[in-house]
mmCIF file of C-alpha atoms in Angstrom:
data_model
loop_
_atom_site.group_PDB
_atom_site.id
_atom_site.type_symbol
_atom_site.label_atom_id
_atom_site.label_comp_id
_atom_site.label_asym_id
_atom_site.label_seq_id
_atom_site.Cartn_x
_atom_site.Cartn_y
_atom_site.Cartn_z
ATOM 1 C CA GLN A 1287 86.388 97.661 120.836
ATOM 2 C CA VAL A 1288 89.336 97.549 118.233
ATOM 3 C CA GLN A 1289 91.445 100.077 116.862
ATOM 4 C CA LEU A 1290 93.632 100.527 113.947
ATOM 5 C CA VAL A 1291 95.348 104.096 114.162
ATOM 6 C CA GLU A 1292 98.141 105.478 110.934
ATOM 7 C CA SER A 1293 100.740 107.145 111.002
ATOM 8 C CA GLY A 1294 103.490 108.581 108.595
ATOM 9 C CA GLY A 1295 101.958 110.361 105.990
ATOM 10 C CA GLY A 1296 103.064 113.873 104.609
ATOM 11 C CA LEU A 1297 104.117 115.836 101.795
ATOM 12 C CA VAL A 1298 107.082 114.411 99.956
ATOM 13 C CA GLN A 1299 109.166 115.249 96.950
ATOM 14 C CA PRO A 1300 109.098 112.814 93.362
ATOM 15 C CA GLY A 1301 111.869 109.986 94.309
ATOM 16 C CA GLY A 1302 111.922 110.300 98.295
ATOM 17 C CA SER A 1303 110.608 107.842 101.105
ATOM 18 C CA LEU A 1304 107.943 107.673 103.507
ATOM 19 C CA ARG A 1305 107.417 105.026 106.124
ATOM 20 C CA LEU A 1306 103.815 104.341 107.171
ATOM 21 C CA SER A 1307 102.978 102.568 110.442
ATOM 22 C CA CYS A 1308 99.715 101.297 111.728
ATOM 23 C CA ALA A 1309 99.182 99.846 115.362
ATOM 24 C CA ALA A 1310 96.255 97.740 116.343
ATOM 25 C CA SER A 1311 94.828 98.566 120.015
ATOM 26 C CA GLY A 1312 92.239 97.037 121.987
ATOM 27 C CA THR A 1313 91.123 93.497 122.679
ATOM 28 C CA ILE A 1314 93.315 91.005 120.277
ATOM 29 C CA PHE A 1315 93.365 87.862 120.371
ATOM 30 C CA SER A 1316 94.971 86.581 117.158
ATOM 31 C CA ILE A 1317 95.582 88.816 113.984
ATOM 32 C CA ASP A 1318 95.313 86.932 110.707
ATOM 33 C CA ASP A 1319 96.641 89.106 107.588
ATOM 34 C CA MET A 1320 97.104 92.657 107.405
ATOM 35 C CA ALA A 1321 97.538 95.032 103.983
ATOM 36 C CA TRP A 1322 98.123 98.253 103.018
ATOM 37 C CA TYR A 1323 95.124 99.960 100.611
ATOM 38 C CA ARG A 1324 95.430 103.617 98.944
ATOM 39 C CA GLN A 1325 92.190 105.809 97.331
ATOM 40 C CA ALA A 1326 93.517 108.321 94.963
ATOM 41 C CA PRO A 1327 91.294 111.021 93.971
ATOM 42 C CA GLY A 1328 88.522 109.811 91.905
ATOM 43 C CA LYS A 1329 89.816 106.388 91.907
ATOM 44 C CA GLU A 1330 88.743 103.390 94.008
ATOM 45 C CA ARG A 1331 90.597 102.182 97.033
ATOM 46 C CA GLU A 1332 92.924 99.422 96.043
ATOM 47 C CA MET A 1333 95.269 97.057 97.704
ATOM 48 C CA VAL A 1334 98.993 97.727 97.094
ATOM 49 C CA ALA A 1335 100.580 94.874 99.680
ATOM 50 C CA ARG A 1336 100.018 92.191 101.610
ATOM 51 C CA ILE A 1337 101.458 90.124 104.621
ATOM 52 C CA THR A 1338 100.297 87.052 106.177
ATOM 53 C CA SER A 1339 100.432 85.707 109.883
ATOM 54 C CA SER A 1340 103.323 83.923 108.649
ATOM 55 C CA GLY A 1341 105.509 86.688 107.093
ATOM 56 C CA SER A 1342 104.360 86.050 103.154
ATOM 57 C CA THR A 1343 103.609 89.112 101.332
ATOM 58 C CA ASN A 1344 102.484 89.873 97.962
ATOM 59 C CA TYR A 1345 101.930 93.303 96.324
ATOM 60 C CA ILE A 1346 100.338 94.920 93.203
ATOM 61 C CA ASP A 1347 102.836 95.267 90.055
ATOM 62 C CA SER A 1348 102.897 98.778 90.246
ATOM 63 C CA VAL A 1349 104.791 99.218 93.315
ATOM 64 C CA LYS A 1350 106.882 95.835 93.610
ATOM 65 C CA GLY A 1351 110.529 96.844 93.869
ATOM 66 C CA ARG A 1352 109.280 100.192 95.795
ATOM 67 C CA PHE A 1353 107.235 99.242 98.697
ATOM 68 C CA THR A 1354 108.006 96.574 101.051
ATOM 69 C CA ILE A 1355 105.633 95.756 104.087
ATOM 70 C CA SER A 1356 106.535 94.419 106.571
ATOM 71 C CA ARG A 1357 104.834 93.775 110.301
ATOM 72 C CA ASP A 1358 105.693 93.420 114.088
ATOM 73 C CA GLY A 1359 103.662 90.780 115.802
ATOM 74 C CA ALA A 1360 104.647 91.891 119.342
ATOM 75 C CA LYS A 1361 103.589 95.163 118.871
ATOM 76 C CA ASN A 1362 100.546 94.573 116.442
ATOM 77 C CA THR A 1363 101.654 96.824 114.270
ATOM 78 C CA VAL A 1364 102.472 96.754 110.404
ATOM 79 C CA TYR A 1365 104.695 99.298 108.375
ATOM 80 C CA LEU A 1366 104.765 100.438 104.672
ATOM 81 C CA GLN A 1367 108.246 101.603 103.500
ATOM 82 C CA ILE A 1368 107.635 103.755 100.457
ATOM 83 C CA ASP A 1369 110.487 104.229 98.151
ATOM 84 C CA ASN A 1370 111.346 106.518 94.937
ATOM 85 C CA LEU A 1371 107.912 107.843 95.548
ATOM 86 C CA LYS A 1372 106.283 109.374 92.331
ATOM 87 C CA PRO A 1373 103.075 111.168 91.800
ATOM 88 C CA GLU A 1374 100.766 108.596 90.590
ATOM 89 C CA ASP A 1375 101.375 107.479 94.319
ATOM 90 C CA THR A 1376 99.853 110.157 95.888
ATOM 91 C CA ALA A 1377 96.354 109.310 97.688
ATOM 92 C CA VAL A 1378 95.092 108.325 101.160
ATOM 93 C CA PHE A 1379 96.693 105.021 102.807
ATOM 94 C CA TYR A 1380 94.519 102.723 104.503
ATOM 95 C CA CYS A 1381 95.815 99.684 106.665
ATOM 96 C CA ASN A 1382 93.406 96.846 107.037
ATOM 97 C CA ALA A 1383 93.350 93.910 109.533
ATOM 98 C CA ILE A 1384 91.945 90.949 109.860
ATOM 99 C CA ILE A 1385 91.649 90.595 113.880
ATOM 100 C CA TYR A 1386 90.510 87.702 116.301
ATOM 101 C CA SER A 1387 88.863 89.604 119.162
ATOM 102 C CA GLY A 1388 86.946 87.493 120.158
ATOM 103 C CA GLY A 1389 83.950 85.692 118.585
ATOM 104 C CA MET A 1390 85.311 85.503 115.189
ATOM 105 C CA TYR A 1391 87.685 87.043 112.944
ATOM 106 C CA ARG A 1392 86.763 90.711 112.009
ATOM 107 C CA ASP A 1393 87.774 92.809 109.299
ATOM 108 C CA TYR A 1394 89.302 96.120 110.758
ATOM 109 C CA TRP A 1395 90.365 99.633 108.723
ATOM 110 C CA GLY A 1396 92.063 102.678 109.925
ATOM 111 C CA GLN A 1397 91.150 106.154 109.293
ATOM 112 C CA GLY A 1398 93.460 106.797 106.498
ATOM 113 C CA THR A 1399 97.078 108.787 106.151
ATOM 114 C CA GLN A 1400 97.440 111.344 103.617
ATOM 115 C CA VAL A 1401 100.742 110.601 100.723
ATOM 116 C CA THR A 1402 101.252 113.433 98.837
ATOM 117 C CA VAL A 1403 104.086 113.538 96.436
ATOM 118 C CA SER A 1404 104.856 116.734 94.588
ATOM 119 C CA SER A 1405 107.603 118.875 94.190
#
């Protein structure tokens, strides 16, 4: 059984920074793409950053230059460094990973971590 566990959210002032982490555990043979999504109150969940197994990254326009996604293959962990936080970044952030744990690749989600940007 595979689990994704996020950490690192919290309350931060505008202009501040946070580093989110998401660790995958369980029976894992291979991890393909890993990504971070966010869901703001009253809005649909959206992908903000994705990183492939080879390290290629892509971001939505609104976070380019402020968000940096990275991963540690040895730790099965994906990170999201968030700088220059804005009130509109307030959301629950979820990590997502495509993981092969036997049989086929499956889509897994973390439970979410709250990021609140407010003065």
